[in-house]
């Protein structure tokens, strides 16, 4: 269906085919990936493709889509995955039965030959650990230095570059996000140009709710527990997943279709070029989502350091090196707690009065007495005295007569 010379809706099969074509070029874009100083071969086997607002991306060390999303959304993201690709090879580890290669990179069915190429290779102890545990992403960093974490050498395909797209510069966009969330423009975002080496240090901040606020309703508590707000498309609740789902539902309600990067069900229409004005308008005015933070959540503060590496450029291929690691061992912990309960407020007031005024329970009763009962007693005595005086005047007047 078309409108105004542009396509109104995109064919899902065409979008999947375009996605798969990009995946086929993955080996050309990722020259090398090191994890804790161990080389991952082939590199694309450990990358999970995902479509974002900025376009086609690869995410590393994230929770598998089949664990992070619900079945109605998983049917959309698995693309050309076939039953054959999901059959584990007989030479894989025994505990690999249900956690096959497709569970890590569901869209890269072309890389099912990974087992066949790896079976004849010799792996050291570290590589054997990766072989046995690659389906257990996200992995943990062993060493907190430039040699820990992940190091990537990326190739920039300059012959496919269009200067009218993106920032118009030969660069890579790097997003640091939670492994339970999809990469998005709201994540920590850095631009790394070609011919450059970049060191990105990450400082996690973990916020946890104290027991004192768990019994409060979410509106007063200001956060959701993991079981209090079930999402339609995502298995794990987070504020960002909630907002993304809310935007998708609001867009579907207002425009009758979903953006290509939005979570959706298999039969949901995908917005085409002629629907871009509606998407832009809805993106600025979608309804309030009421997406509170999750009570236990992590945020990431990042620092980017870049320097030139001339040897990263030769022939027609321009390269960049990116190293991502934690800034230090451990994390910054914060606890969310209520400011004060009723009993705590009363106790603090009593403590301050005792400290500065020598107050006690008797003093508190005296305050109540002089503030409420004492005025009533004074009024009663005044009224009683006035009544006695009036009676005396009447008696005196009678004697005079």
XYZ file of C-alpha atoms in Angstrom:
401
model
C 0.000 0.000 0.000
C 1.389 3.411 -0.962
C 0.571 7.015 -0.262
C 2.106 10.320 -1.415
C 4.564 8.410 -3.595
C 5.991 6.527 -0.613
C 5.181 3.138 0.792
C 2.666 3.241 3.628
C 3.590 -0.112 5.158
C 6.748 -2.188 4.912
C 6.660 -5.860 4.050
C 8.034 -7.767 7.036
C 9.751 -10.310 4.768
C 11.603 -7.525 2.941
C 12.718 -6.041 6.254
C 13.933 -9.456 7.392
C 15.832 -9.932 4.131
C 17.525 -6.534 4.491
C 18.400 -7.439 8.057
C 19.898 -10.750 6.963
C 21.947 -9.055 4.218
C 23.501 -6.820 6.848
C 24.241 -9.834 9.023
C 26.064 -11.506 6.127
C 28.546 -8.613 6.172
C 29.286 -9.034 9.868
C 32.571 -10.894 9.288
C 33.848 -7.979 7.220
C 32.989 -5.436 9.908
C 34.331 -7.246 12.984
C 37.949 -8.174 12.400
C 38.716 -9.243 15.954
C 37.047 -9.483 19.351
C 38.958 -10.229 22.552
C 37.193 -11.063 25.804
C 39.432 -11.151 28.878
C 42.419 -11.450 26.502
C 40.873 -14.502 24.760
C 40.092 -14.192 21.058
C 36.529 -15.098 20.069
C 36.415 -16.963 16.753
C 34.425 -16.272 14.674
C 33.706 -12.856 16.126
C 30.169 -12.563 14.791
C 29.139 -15.721 16.579
C 29.124 -13.740 19.824
C 27.288 -10.677 18.500
C 23.500 -10.368 18.577
C 21.966 -8.263 15.778
C 19.253 -5.803 16.723
C 17.369 -3.043 14.922
C 17.422 0.305 16.748
C 16.215 3.831 16.131
C 19.619 4.584 14.583
C 19.611 1.507 12.339
C 21.146 -1.947 12.341
C 23.385 -2.653 15.344
C 25.230 -5.514 17.001
C 25.134 -5.977 20.747
C 27.633 -7.964 22.795
C 27.330 -9.725 26.150
C 23.591 -9.249 26.429
C 20.836 -11.579 27.553
C 19.602 -13.713 24.661
C 16.491 -12.444 22.896
C 14.775 -15.759 23.590
C 15.218 -15.132 27.320
C 14.620 -11.381 27.334
C 11.459 -11.208 25.204
C 8.147 -13.024 25.265
C 7.092 -15.537 22.566
C 4.944 -13.135 20.519
C 7.947 -10.812 20.096
C 10.503 -13.607 19.717
C 8.633 -14.729 16.596
C 9.485 -11.352 15.062
C 13.191 -11.179 15.932
C 14.222 -14.713 14.996
C 13.874 -13.919 11.248
C 15.159 -16.741 9.032
C 15.913 -19.117 11.870
C 14.920 -22.633 10.810
C 14.407 -25.848 12.687
C 17.635 -27.236 11.219
C 19.658 -24.389 12.669
C 18.364 -25.172 16.134
C 19.635 -28.774 16.193
C 22.796 -28.950 18.342
C 25.862 -30.595 16.861
C 26.866 -33.986 18.268
C 30.321 -32.641 19.106
C 29.055 -29.841 21.354
C 29.306 -30.163 25.149
C 26.662 -32.339 26.797
C 25.104 -29.396 28.651
C 24.638 -27.492 25.394
C 21.399 -29.231 24.312
C 18.881 -26.428 24.784
C 21.358 -23.557 24.646
C 22.534 -23.890 21.061
C 24.220 -21.407 18.844
C 20.925 -19.874 17.739
C 20.127 -18.882 21.303
C 23.067 -16.466 21.321
C 22.753 -15.038 17.809
C 19.206 -15.889 16.683
C 19.486 -14.018 13.395
C 22.884 -15.352 12.326
C 21.790 -18.765 11.091
C 24.497 -18.537 8.433
C 27.081 -18.992 11.183
C 25.817 -22.430 12.118
C 28.994 -23.709 10.445
C 30.824 -22.446 13.547
C 30.732 -25.930 15.089
C 32.147 -27.525 11.948
C 35.066 -25.086 11.761
C 35.778 -25.272 15.492
C 35.783 -29.056 15.873
C 39.175 -29.381 14.154
C 40.813 -26.481 15.973
C 42.897 -26.600 19.118
C 41.635 -24.491 22.020
C 43.496 -23.542 25.157
C 41.957 -23.621 28.633
C 40.488 -20.121 28.436
C 38.978 -20.787 25.020
C 37.504 -24.035 26.316
C 35.757 -22.082 29.070
C 34.276 -19.742 26.477
C 33.217 -22.709 24.353
C 31.334 -24.271 27.257
C 29.837 -21.063 28.655
C 29.129 -18.822 25.685
C 25.407 -19.527 26.037
C 25.465 -18.191 29.620
C 25.695 -14.524 28.648
C 26.085 -12.016 30.135
C 29.625 -12.952 31.119
C 31.584 -11.477 34.013
C 34.832 -9.556 33.720
C 37.778 -11.299 35.362
C 40.273 -8.440 35.336
C 39.562 -4.775 35.993
C 42.054 -3.166 33.621
C 42.502 -2.430 29.929
C 43.157 -6.152 29.494
C 39.805 -7.097 30.984
C 36.435 -6.640 29.347
C 36.050 -6.589 25.580
C 38.369 -5.281 22.870
C 37.185 -4.950 19.263
C 38.836 -4.030 15.977
C 36.189 -2.782 13.555
C 36.410 -2.320 9.799
C 34.616 0.634 8.231
C 33.131 -0.244 4.831
C 33.874 3.074 3.137
C 32.615 1.902 -0.281
C 29.144 1.439 1.259
C 29.207 4.733 3.149
C 26.656 7.450 2.378
C 27.653 10.877 3.709
C 24.000 11.951 3.883
C 23.331 9.322 6.552
C 23.960 9.506 10.262
C 26.495 12.171 11.273
C 28.094 12.320 7.842
C 31.408 11.165 9.290
C 33.342 7.916 9.181
C 32.678 6.754 12.695
C 31.112 4.091 14.868
C 28.386 4.617 17.470
C 28.925 2.804 20.764
C 26.047 2.386 23.226
C 26.577 1.108 26.769
C 23.357 -0.435 28.068
C 22.015 -2.947 30.551
C 22.206 -6.575 29.346
C 18.457 -6.849 30.024
C 17.593 -3.906 27.756
C 17.806 -3.248 24.041
C 20.355 -0.639 22.926
C 18.715 2.744 22.474
C 19.627 6.390 22.003
C 18.933 6.975 25.704
C 21.848 4.723 26.673
C 25.354 6.058 27.299
C 26.385 7.048 23.765
C 29.865 7.616 22.324
C 31.143 8.296 18.800
C 34.463 6.717 17.795
C 36.004 7.844 14.502
C 38.044 5.638 12.241
C 41.845 5.612 12.611
C 41.249 6.056 16.349
C 41.568 3.803 19.379
C 39.041 4.372 22.146
C 39.030 3.300 25.785
C 35.598 3.383 27.411
C 35.626 2.889 31.174
C 32.346 2.020 32.843
C 31.394 2.758 36.452
C 28.216 0.918 37.486
C 25.919 2.339 40.130
C 23.566 -0.125 41.797
C 20.416 1.133 43.511
C 18.548 -1.225 45.829
C 15.353 -0.683 47.802
C 15.475 -1.032 51.573
C 13.021 -3.288 53.365
C 11.378 -0.290 54.999
C 9.715 0.784 51.737
C 8.791 -2.598 50.244
C 5.350 -2.573 51.891
C 4.495 0.847 50.491
C 2.381 1.106 47.314
C 4.435 1.707 44.122
C 3.178 5.295 43.784
C 4.556 6.233 47.221
C 7.608 4.007 46.901
C 8.513 5.486 43.511
C 9.569 2.171 41.954
C 8.276 -1.230 40.882
C 9.286 -4.611 42.215
C 10.019 -7.242 39.595
C 6.567 -8.865 39.902
C 4.441 -5.713 40.162
C 4.397 -4.539 36.545
C 4.308 -7.242 33.867
C 5.374 -6.151 30.398
C 3.734 -7.392 27.231
C 6.875 -7.971 25.172
C 9.751 -8.194 27.658
C 10.423 -10.845 30.293
C 12.450 -8.471 32.493
C 10.997 -5.226 33.791
C 13.026 -2.053 33.530
C 12.002 1.553 33.116
C 13.500 1.690 29.624
C 11.791 -1.534 28.496
C 8.514 -0.177 29.856
C 8.921 3.137 28.009
C 9.851 1.397 24.748
C 6.806 -0.851 24.998
C 4.575 2.096 25.862
C 5.827 4.042 22.836
C 5.211 1.019 20.608
C 1.622 0.604 21.832
C 0.928 4.339 21.602
C 2.343 4.467 18.058
C 0.202 1.498 17.017
C -2.875 3.172 18.476
C -2.263 6.547 16.803
C -0.699 5.510 13.467
C -2.057 2.008 12.978
C 1.439 0.551 12.610
C 4.670 0.024 14.517
C 8.061 1.568 13.817
C 10.594 -0.966 12.463
C 12.606 -0.801 15.692
C 9.590 -1.115 18.001
C 8.609 -4.403 19.660
C 5.527 -5.813 17.978
C 3.583 -8.971 17.296
C 4.035 -10.944 14.102
C 0.907 -9.626 12.343
C 1.400 -5.955 13.276
C 1.884 -3.632 10.238
C 5.281 -1.934 9.965
C 5.259 1.790 9.226
C 6.710 2.869 5.882
C 8.132 6.169 4.659
C 4.742 7.843 4.210
C 4.028 7.261 7.912
C 7.129 9.113 9.101
C 5.221 12.377 9.849
C 2.873 10.416 12.110
C 5.796 8.671 13.810
C 7.554 11.994 14.399
C 4.400 13.569 15.838
C 3.627 10.615 18.085
C 7.252 10.460 19.240
C 6.882 13.942 20.723
C 3.433 13.548 22.226
C 2.910 9.956 23.342
C 0.786 9.507 26.433
C 2.266 9.293 29.885
C 3.598 5.805 30.353
C 3.771 5.786 34.168
C 6.955 3.753 33.920
C 8.582 3.892 37.323
C 12.167 2.693 37.797
C 12.662 -0.856 38.993
C 13.478 -0.898 42.691
C 16.753 -2.732 42.112
C 18.466 -1.327 39.038
C 21.881 -0.406 37.698
C 22.976 2.712 35.854
C 26.264 3.231 34.068
C 28.567 6.239 34.026
C 31.088 6.098 31.193
C 34.291 7.921 30.309
C 35.741 8.005 26.784
C 39.456 8.373 26.041
C 40.653 8.376 22.410
C 44.022 8.519 20.666
C 45.299 8.090 17.102
C 46.419 4.723 15.768
C 47.839 5.150 12.274
C 48.391 1.448 11.790
C 44.631 0.928 11.962
C 44.211 2.248 8.409
C 45.503 0.632 5.266
C 44.344 0.013 1.690
C 40.634 0.826 1.302
C 39.677 -0.334 4.772
C 39.466 2.130 7.642
C 39.545 0.699 11.134
C 38.886 1.624 14.734
C 39.731 -0.101 17.975
C 37.340 -0.015 20.915
C 38.104 -1.276 24.427
C 35.343 -1.372 27.046
C 36.119 -2.269 30.654
C 35.125 -1.385 34.198
C 36.915 1.540 35.801
C 37.532 -0.345 39.053
C 36.639 -3.474 40.936
C 33.241 -3.264 42.563
C 30.444 -0.764 42.097
C 28.844 2.257 43.716
C 25.923 1.063 45.866
C 22.968 3.185 46.892
C 19.951 2.309 49.005
C 16.509 3.772 48.414
C 14.666 4.308 51.664
C 11.786 6.420 52.939
C 12.610 9.807 54.425
C 10.748 9.066 57.673
C 7.719 7.137 58.915
C 5.162 8.397 61.446
C 6.787 6.646 64.383
C 10.205 7.909 63.321
C 8.942 11.509 63.060
C 7.411 11.373 66.559
C 10.569 9.824 67.954
C 12.787 12.489 66.387
C 10.584 15.325 67.687
C 10.646 13.846 71.180
C 14.392 13.384 71.012
C 14.974 16.991 69.938
C 12.709 18.324 72.672
C 14.498 16.204 75.259
C 17.859 17.402 74.011
C 17.200 21.138 73.880
C 14.381 21.632 76.411
C 14.804 18.864 78.937
C 11.437 17.588 77.809
C 9.892 14.274 78.740
C 6.564 12.502 78.455
C 5.273 14.633 81.348
C 6.391 17.764 79.511
C 4.507 16.589 76.436
C 1.370 16.034 78.533
C 1.798 19.505 80.017
C 1.957 20.981 76.524
C -1.260 19.178 75.607
C -2.861 20.328 78.869
C -1.943 24.005 78.498
C -2.820 24.007 74.799
C -6.253 22.420 75.090
C -7.555 21.650 78.588
C -6.186 24.728 80.417
C -8.143 27.267 78.322
C -11.328 25.285 79.000
C -10.612 25.266 82.746
C -10.010 29.037 82.715
C -13.259 29.635 80.856
C -15.118 27.374 83.270
C -13.722 29.179 86.309
C -14.500 32.578 84.759
C -18.070 31.527 84.014
C -18.473 30.081 87.517
C -17.132 33.231 89.177
C -19.380 35.413 87.048
C -22.382 33.333 88.052
C -21.518 33.603 91.783
C -21.053 37.378 91.502
C -24.416 37.745 89.807
C -26.127 35.750 92.577
C -24.455 37.919 95.261
C -25.708 41.137 93.642
C -29.229 39.795 93.504
C -29.131 38.835 97.228
C -27.776 42.252 98.244
C -30.477 43.995 96.289
C -33.158 41.966 98.058
C -31.863 42.964 101.504
C -31.880 46.654 100.561
C -35.532 46.462 99.645
